[in-house]
Coordinates of C-alpha atoms and ligand atoms in Angstrom, one line a residue:
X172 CA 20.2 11.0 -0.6
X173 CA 16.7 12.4 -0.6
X174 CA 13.8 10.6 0.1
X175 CA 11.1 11.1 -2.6
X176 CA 7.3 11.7 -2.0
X177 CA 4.4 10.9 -4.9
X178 CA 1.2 12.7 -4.9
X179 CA -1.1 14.1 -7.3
X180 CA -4.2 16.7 -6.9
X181 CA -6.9 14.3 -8.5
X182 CA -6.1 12.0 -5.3
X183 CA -7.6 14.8 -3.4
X184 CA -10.5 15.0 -5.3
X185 CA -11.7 11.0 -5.7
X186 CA -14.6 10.9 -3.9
X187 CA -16.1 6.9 -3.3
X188 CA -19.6 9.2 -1.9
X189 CA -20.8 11.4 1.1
X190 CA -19.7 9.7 4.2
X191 CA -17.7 7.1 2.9
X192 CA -14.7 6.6 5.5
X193 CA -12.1 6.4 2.4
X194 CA -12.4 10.3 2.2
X195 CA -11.0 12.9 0.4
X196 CA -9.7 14.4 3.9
X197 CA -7.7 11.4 4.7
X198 CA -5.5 12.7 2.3
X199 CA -5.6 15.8 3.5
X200 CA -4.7 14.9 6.3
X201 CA -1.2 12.9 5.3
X202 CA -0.1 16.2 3.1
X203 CA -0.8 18.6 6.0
X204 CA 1.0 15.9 8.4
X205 CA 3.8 16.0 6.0
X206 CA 4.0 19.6 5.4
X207 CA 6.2 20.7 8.1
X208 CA 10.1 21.4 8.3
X209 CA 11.0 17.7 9.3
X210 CA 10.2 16.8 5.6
X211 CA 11.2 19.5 4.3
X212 CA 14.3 17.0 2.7
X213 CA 11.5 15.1 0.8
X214 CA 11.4 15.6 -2.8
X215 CA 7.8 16.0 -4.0
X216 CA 7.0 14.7 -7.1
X217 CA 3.3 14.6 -9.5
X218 CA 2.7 11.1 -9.9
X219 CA 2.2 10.3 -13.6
X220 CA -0.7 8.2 -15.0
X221 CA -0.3 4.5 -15.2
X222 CA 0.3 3.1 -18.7
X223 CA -2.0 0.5 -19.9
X224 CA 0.4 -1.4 -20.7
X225 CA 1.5 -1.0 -16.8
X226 CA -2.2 -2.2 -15.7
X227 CA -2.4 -5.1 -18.1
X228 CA 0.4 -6.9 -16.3
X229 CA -1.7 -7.5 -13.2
X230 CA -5.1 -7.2 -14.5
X231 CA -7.5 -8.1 -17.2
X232 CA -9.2 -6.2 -19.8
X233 CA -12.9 -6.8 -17.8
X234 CA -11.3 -4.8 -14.7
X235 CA -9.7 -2.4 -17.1
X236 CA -12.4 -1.3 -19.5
X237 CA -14.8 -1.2 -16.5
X238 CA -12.6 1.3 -14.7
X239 CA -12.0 3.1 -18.1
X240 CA -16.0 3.7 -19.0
X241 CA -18.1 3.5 -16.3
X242 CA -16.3 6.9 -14.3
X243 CA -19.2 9.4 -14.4
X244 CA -19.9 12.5 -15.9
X245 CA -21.6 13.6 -12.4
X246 CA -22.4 12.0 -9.3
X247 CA -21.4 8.6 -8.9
X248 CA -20.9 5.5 -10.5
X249 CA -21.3 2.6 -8.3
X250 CA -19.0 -0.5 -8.6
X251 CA -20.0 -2.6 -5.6
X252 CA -21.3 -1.6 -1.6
X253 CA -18.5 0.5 -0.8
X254 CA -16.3 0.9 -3.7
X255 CA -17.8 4.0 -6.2
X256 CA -16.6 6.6 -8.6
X257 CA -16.9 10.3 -8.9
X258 CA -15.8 11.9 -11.9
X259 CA -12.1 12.7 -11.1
X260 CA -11.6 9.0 -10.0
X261 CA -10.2 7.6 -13.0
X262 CA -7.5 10.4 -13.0
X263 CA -6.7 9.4 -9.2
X264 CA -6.8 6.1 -9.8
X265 CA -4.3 5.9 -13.2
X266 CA -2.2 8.5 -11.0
X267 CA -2.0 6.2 -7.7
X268 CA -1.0 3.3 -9.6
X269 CA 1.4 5.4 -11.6
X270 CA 3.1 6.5 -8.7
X271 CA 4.3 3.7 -7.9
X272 CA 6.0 2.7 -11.4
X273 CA 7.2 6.4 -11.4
X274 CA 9.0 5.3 -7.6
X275 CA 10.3 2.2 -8.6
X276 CA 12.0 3.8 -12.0
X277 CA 13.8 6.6 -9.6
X278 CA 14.9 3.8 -7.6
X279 CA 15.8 1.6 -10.0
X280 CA 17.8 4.2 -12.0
X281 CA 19.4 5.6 -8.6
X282 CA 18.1 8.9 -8.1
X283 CA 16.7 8.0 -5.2
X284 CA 16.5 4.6 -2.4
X285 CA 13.0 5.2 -0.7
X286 CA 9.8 7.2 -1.8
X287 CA 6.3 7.0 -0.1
X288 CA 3.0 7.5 -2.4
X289 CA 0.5 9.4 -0.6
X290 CA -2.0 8.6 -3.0
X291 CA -5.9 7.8 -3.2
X292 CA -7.6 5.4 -4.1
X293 CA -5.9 2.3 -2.0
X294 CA -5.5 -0.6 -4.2
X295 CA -4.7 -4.0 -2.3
X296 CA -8.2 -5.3 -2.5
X297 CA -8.6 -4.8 -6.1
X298 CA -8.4 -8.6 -7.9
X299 CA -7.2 -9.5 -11.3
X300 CA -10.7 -9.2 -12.6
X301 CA -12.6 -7.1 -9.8
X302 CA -12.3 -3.7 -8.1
X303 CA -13.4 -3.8 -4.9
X304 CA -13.2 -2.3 -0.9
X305 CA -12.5 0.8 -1.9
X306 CA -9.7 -0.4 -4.4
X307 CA -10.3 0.4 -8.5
X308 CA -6.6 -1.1 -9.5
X309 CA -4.1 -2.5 -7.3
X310 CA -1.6 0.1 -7.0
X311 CA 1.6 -2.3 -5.5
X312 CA 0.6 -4.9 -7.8
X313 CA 1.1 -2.8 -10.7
X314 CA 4.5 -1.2 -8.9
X315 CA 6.0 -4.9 -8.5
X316 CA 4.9 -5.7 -12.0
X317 CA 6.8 -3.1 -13.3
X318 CA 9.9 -3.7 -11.5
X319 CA 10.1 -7.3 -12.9
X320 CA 9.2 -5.9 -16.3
X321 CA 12.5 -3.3 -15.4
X322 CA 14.5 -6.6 -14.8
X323 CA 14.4 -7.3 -11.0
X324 CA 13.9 -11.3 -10.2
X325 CA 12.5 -10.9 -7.0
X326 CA 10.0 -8.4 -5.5
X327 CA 8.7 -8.3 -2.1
X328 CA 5.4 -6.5 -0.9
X329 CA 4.7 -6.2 2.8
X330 CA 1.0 -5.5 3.7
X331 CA 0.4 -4.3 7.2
X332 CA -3.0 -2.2 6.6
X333 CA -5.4 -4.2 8.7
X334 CA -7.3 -5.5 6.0
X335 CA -5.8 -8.5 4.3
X336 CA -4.8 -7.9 0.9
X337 CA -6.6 -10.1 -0.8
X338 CA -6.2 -8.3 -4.4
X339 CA -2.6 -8.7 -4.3
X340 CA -2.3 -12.1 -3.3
X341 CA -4.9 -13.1 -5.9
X342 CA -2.8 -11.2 -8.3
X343 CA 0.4 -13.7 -7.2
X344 CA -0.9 -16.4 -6.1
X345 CA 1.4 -18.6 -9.0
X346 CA 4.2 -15.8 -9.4
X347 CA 7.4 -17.3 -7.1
X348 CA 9.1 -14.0 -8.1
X349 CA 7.0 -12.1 -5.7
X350 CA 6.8 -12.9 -2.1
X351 CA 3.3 -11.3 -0.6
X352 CA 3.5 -11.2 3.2
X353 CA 0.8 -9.5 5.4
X354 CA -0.6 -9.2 9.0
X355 CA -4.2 -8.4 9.1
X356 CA -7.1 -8.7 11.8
X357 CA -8.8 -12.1 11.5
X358 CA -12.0 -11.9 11.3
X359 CA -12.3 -9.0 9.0
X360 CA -13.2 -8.1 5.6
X361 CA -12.5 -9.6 3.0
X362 CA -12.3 -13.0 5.0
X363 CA -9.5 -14.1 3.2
X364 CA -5.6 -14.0 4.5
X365 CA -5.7 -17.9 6.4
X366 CA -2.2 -18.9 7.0
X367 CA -2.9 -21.8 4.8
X368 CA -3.2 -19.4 2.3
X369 CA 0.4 -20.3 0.5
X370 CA 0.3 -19.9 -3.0
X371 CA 3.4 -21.6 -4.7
X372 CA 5.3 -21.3 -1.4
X373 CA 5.5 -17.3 -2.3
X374 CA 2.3 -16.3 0.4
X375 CA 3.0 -15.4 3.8
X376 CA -0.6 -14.4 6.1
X377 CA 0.0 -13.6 9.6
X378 CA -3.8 -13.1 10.8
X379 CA -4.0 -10.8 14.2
X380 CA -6.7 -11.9 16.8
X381 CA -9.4 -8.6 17.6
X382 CA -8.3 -6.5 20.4
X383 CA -4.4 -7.6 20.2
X384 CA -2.1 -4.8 19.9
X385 CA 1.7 -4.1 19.4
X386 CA 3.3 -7.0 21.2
X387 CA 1.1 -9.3 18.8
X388 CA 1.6 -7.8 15.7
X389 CA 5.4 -7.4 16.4
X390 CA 5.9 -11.2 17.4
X391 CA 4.0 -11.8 13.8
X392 CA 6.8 -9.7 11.9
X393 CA 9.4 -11.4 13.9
X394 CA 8.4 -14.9 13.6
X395 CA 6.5 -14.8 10.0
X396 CA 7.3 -11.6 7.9
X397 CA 10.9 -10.8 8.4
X398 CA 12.5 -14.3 8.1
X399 CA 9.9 -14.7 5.3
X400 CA 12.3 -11.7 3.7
X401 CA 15.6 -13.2 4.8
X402 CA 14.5 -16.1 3.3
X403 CA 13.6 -14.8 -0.1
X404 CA 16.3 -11.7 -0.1
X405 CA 14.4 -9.5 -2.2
X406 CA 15.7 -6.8 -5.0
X407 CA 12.9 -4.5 -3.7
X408 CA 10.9 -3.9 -0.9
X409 CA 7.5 -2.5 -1.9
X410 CA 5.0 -1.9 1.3
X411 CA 1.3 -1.7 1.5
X412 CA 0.9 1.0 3.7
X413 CA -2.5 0.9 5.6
X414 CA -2.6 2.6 8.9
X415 CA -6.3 1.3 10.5
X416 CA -4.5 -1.1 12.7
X417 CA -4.0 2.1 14.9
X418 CA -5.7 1.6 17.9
X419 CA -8.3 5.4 17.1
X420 CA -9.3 3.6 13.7
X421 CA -13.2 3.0 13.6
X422 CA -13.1 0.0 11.1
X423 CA -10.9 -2.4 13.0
X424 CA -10.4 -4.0 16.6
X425 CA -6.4 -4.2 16.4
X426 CA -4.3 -1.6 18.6
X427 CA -1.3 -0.5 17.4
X428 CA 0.6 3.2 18.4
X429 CA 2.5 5.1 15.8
X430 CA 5.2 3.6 17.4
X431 CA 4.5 0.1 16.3
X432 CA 4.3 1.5 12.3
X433 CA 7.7 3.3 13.2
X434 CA 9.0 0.1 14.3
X435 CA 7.9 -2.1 11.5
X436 CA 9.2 0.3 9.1
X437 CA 12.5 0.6 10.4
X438 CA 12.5 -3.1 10.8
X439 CA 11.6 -3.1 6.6
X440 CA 14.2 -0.6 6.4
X441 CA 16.8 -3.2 7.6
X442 CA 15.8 -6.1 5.8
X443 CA 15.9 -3.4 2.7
X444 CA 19.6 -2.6 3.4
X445 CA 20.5 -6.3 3.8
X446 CA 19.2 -7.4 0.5
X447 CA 18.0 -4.7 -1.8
X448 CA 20.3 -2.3 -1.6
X449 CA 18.2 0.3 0.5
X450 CA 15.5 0.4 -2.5
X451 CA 12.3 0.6 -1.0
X452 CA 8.9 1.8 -1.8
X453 CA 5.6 2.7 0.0
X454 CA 2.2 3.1 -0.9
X455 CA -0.9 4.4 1.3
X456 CA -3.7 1.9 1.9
X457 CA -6.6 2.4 4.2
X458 CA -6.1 4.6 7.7
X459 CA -9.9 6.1 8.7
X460 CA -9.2 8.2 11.9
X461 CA -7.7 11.0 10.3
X462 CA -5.5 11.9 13.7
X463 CA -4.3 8.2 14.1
X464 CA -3.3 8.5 10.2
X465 CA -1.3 11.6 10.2
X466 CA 0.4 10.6 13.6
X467 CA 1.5 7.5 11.6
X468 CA 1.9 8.6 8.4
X469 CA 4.6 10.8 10.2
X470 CA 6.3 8.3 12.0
X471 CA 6.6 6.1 8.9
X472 CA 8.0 8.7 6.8
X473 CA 9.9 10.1 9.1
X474 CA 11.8 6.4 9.8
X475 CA 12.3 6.4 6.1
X476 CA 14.0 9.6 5.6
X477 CA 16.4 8.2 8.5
X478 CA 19.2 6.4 7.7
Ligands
ZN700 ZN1 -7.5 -1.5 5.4

């Protein structure tokens, strides 16, 4: 069965202001990674626009209308230090969070058991009521909505970008049908991501020391994330994909190898066989060195076309 890929053109063209790390040529870079004969068995698919009925479910009108009327006509609108909109931001934005509804309907109605959204803006930071670092809505948080709006009883999102995902927890923080699990450097922005961070039971955070590197971060997904799965046998697997825990990344101290991400997928990949009948779905987060992204944005893909 093919594996599915979700991107749209407007993700090319969000632009969060010169310089900014979360760059249109991060993007870029994961298409051109992607565009070679080895995934050439990936069906490419536009991602639709998110409903706003789909956005409601995780976030409130204040965060909703914002996004909606403050995307400018030129330049930039700016929503906090580093999170900003150019004018074909609101288009990325309702296309990354519909992609991820889009995957989880294939998967739910069987055309498909895995799909990766290579999609801009990242969305794990973004809060009920607050877009923030980089995120303008949280793009899993809507995809897990929708699957328990589909019928599922349990969703679980795995968050290995290096930044905790405080967005999504926020988001779940009460909701025992989603299990949010994440390993993150600690310190780091946003701060948040404690292990005593629990939520009703339904929060795992598995914080990484500076300067560790893949023998860490694999203990934490032996010893915290994947029994954390076992434990809650999820209908669906959705991942926050962030790839700046690579070692080349200039916004974080943790060293992983593509290798590590090839690992952990194929580790999700197990747990996603065992309990959820394959169905699993992936979504870029954050990734700044564009050669460290596509190295791992190729191993992780490649690992979910397998098997
Ligand atoms: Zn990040």
């Amino acid at each position: 069965m093919h594996s599915l890929l979700y991107t749209h053109p407007s993700c090319l063209r969000h632009s969060a202001g010169p310089g900014h790390p979360e760059s249109p040529a991060r993007l870029q870079a994961v298409l051109e990674a992607l565009d070679h004969d080895r995934f050439a068995m990936l069906d490419r698919i536009d991602a639709p626009r998110a409903s706003l009925e789909q956005l409601a479910r995780v976030h409130d009108a204040t965060l909703i209308d914002l996004v909606l009327s403050v995307a400018p006509v030129e330049g930039y609108a700016q929503l906090d230090a580093d999170t900003a909109m150019s004018p074909d931001s609101l288009e990325a934005a309702l296309r990354a969070a519909g992609a991820v509804c889009a995957a989880v309907d294939a998967l739910l109605d069987g055309s498909a058991t895995r799909a990766f959204c290579a999609v801009r803006p990242p969305g794990h930071h973004a809060t009920r009521d607050t877009p923030m670092g980089f995120c303008l809505f949280n793009n899993v948080a809507v995809g897990a909505a929708h699957a328990l709006a589909r019928g599922l009883d349990r969703v679980a999102i795995v968050d290995f970008d290096v930044h905790h995902g405080n967005g999504t927890q926020d988001i779940f923080w009460r909701e025992p049908r989603v299990l949010y699990a994440s390993t993150h450097q600690s310190p780091l922005y946003p701060g948040t991501g404690a292990e005593n961070e629990t939520g009703v039971g339904n929060i795992v955070n598995a914080p990484l020391a500076p300067r560790t590197g893949g023998e860490v971060f694999r203990d934490a997904f032996l010893s915290r994330v994947l029994p954390a799965l076992d434990n809650f046998a999820p209908d669906l697997i959705i991942i926050s994909a962030g790839f700046d825990a690579h070692h080349r990344d200039p916004l974080a101290e943790i060293n992983l190898t593509e290798d590590d991400f090839d690992w952990a997928t194929g580790q999700l990949m197990q747990r996603a066989a065992r309990h959820s009948g394959n169905r699993l779905v992936s979504l870029l987060e954050g990734g700044y060195d564009l050669q460290g992204l596509a190295f791992s944005v190729a191993a992780h893909v490649g690992r979910l076309m397998k098997g």
